[in-house]
Tab-separated table of C-alpha atoms in Angstrom:
chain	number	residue	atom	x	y	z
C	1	UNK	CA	-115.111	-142.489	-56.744
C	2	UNK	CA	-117.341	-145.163	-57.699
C	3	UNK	CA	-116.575	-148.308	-58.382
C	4	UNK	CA	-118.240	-149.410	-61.629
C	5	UNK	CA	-119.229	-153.222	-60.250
C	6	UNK	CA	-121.276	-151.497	-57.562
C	7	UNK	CA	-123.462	-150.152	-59.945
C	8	UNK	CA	-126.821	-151.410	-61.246
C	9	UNK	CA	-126.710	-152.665	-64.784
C	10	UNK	CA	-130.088	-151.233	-66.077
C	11	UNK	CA	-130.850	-147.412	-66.389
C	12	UNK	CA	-133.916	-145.818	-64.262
C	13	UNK	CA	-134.759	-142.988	-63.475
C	14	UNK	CA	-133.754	-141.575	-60.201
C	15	UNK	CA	-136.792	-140.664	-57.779
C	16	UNK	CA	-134.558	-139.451	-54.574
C	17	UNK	CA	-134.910	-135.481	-54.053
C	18	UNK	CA	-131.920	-133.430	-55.235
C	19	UNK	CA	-130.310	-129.475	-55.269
C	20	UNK	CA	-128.161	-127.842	-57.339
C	21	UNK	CA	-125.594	-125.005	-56.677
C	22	UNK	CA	-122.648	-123.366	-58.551
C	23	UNK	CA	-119.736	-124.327	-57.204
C	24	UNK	CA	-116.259	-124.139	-58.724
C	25	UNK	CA	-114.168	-127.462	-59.169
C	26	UNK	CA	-110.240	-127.169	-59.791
C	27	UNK	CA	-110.569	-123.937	-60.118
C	28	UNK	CA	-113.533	-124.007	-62.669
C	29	UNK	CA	-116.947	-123.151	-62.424
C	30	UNK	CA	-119.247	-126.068	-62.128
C	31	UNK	CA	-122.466	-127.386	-60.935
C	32	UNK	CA	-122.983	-129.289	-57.779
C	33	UNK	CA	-125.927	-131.051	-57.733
C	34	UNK	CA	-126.380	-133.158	-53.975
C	35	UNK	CA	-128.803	-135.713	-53.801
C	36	UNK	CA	-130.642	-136.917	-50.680
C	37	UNK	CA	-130.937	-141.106	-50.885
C	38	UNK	CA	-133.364	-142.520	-48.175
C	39	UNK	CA	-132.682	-146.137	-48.692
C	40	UNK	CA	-130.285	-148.926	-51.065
C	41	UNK	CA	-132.389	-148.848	-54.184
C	42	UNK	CA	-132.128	-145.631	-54.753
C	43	UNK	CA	-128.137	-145.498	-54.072
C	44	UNK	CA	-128.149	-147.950	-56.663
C	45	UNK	CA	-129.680	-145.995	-58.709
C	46	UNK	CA	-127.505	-143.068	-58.198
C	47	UNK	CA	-124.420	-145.515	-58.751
C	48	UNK	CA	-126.243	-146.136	-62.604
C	49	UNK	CA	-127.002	-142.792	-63.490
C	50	UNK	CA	-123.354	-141.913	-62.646
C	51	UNK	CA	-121.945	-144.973	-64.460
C	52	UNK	CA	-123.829	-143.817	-67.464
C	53	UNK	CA	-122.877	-139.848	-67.213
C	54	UNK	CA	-119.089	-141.089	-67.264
C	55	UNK	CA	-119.842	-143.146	-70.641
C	56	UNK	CA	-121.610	-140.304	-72.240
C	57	UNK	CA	-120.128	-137.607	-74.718
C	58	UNK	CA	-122.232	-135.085	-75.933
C	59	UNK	CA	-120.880	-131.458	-77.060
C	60	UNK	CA	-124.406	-130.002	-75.497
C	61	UNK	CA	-124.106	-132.074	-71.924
C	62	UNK	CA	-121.741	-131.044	-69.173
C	63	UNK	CA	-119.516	-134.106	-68.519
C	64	UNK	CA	-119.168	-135.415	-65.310
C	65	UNK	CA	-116.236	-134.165	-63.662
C	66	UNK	CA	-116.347	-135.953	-59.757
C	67	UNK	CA	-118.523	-138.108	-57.434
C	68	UNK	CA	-118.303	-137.397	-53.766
C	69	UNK	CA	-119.427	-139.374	-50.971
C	70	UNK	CA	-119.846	-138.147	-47.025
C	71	UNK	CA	-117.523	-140.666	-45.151
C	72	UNK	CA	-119.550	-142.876	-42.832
C-alpha cells in the first residue's frame, strides 16, 4: 500500500495516461485501472488521488479496494 505521508496534501487532477480492465479481486469482480507515470509529480499525484479515494464514501462510487505497485 501507500503510505499516507507520501502523499501530496492538495488535490489535482491527474494528467498521466491510464487503462482500465475488468479484473476480479478476492474473488470479486472489479476494475483495474493501470496508470502510466513518466516522472515524480505525477506519482505524487497518483499518491493524492488515492489518499482521497480511501477517504471517500459514496453509495454511487466504487470504493477503492487495493493499490499495487511493480517492485523496482
Amino acid at each position: 500500500g501507500i503510505a499516507p505521508d507520501r502523499c501530496a496534501p492538495k488535490p489535482r487532477a491527474l494528467s498521466g495516461s491510464s487503462r482500465r480492465a475488468q479484473a476480479v479481486f478476492d474473488g470479486a469482480p472489479c476494475v483495474l485501472k493501470e496508470y502510466e507515470l513518466s516522472d515524480a509529480k505525477q506519482w505524487a499525484k497518483l499518491c493524492n488521488e488515492v489518499r482521497l479515494l480511501c477517504e471517500l464514501r459514496h453509495p454511487h462510487i466504487a470504493a477503492l479496494e487495493a493499490v499495487f505497485h511493480p517492485p523496482d
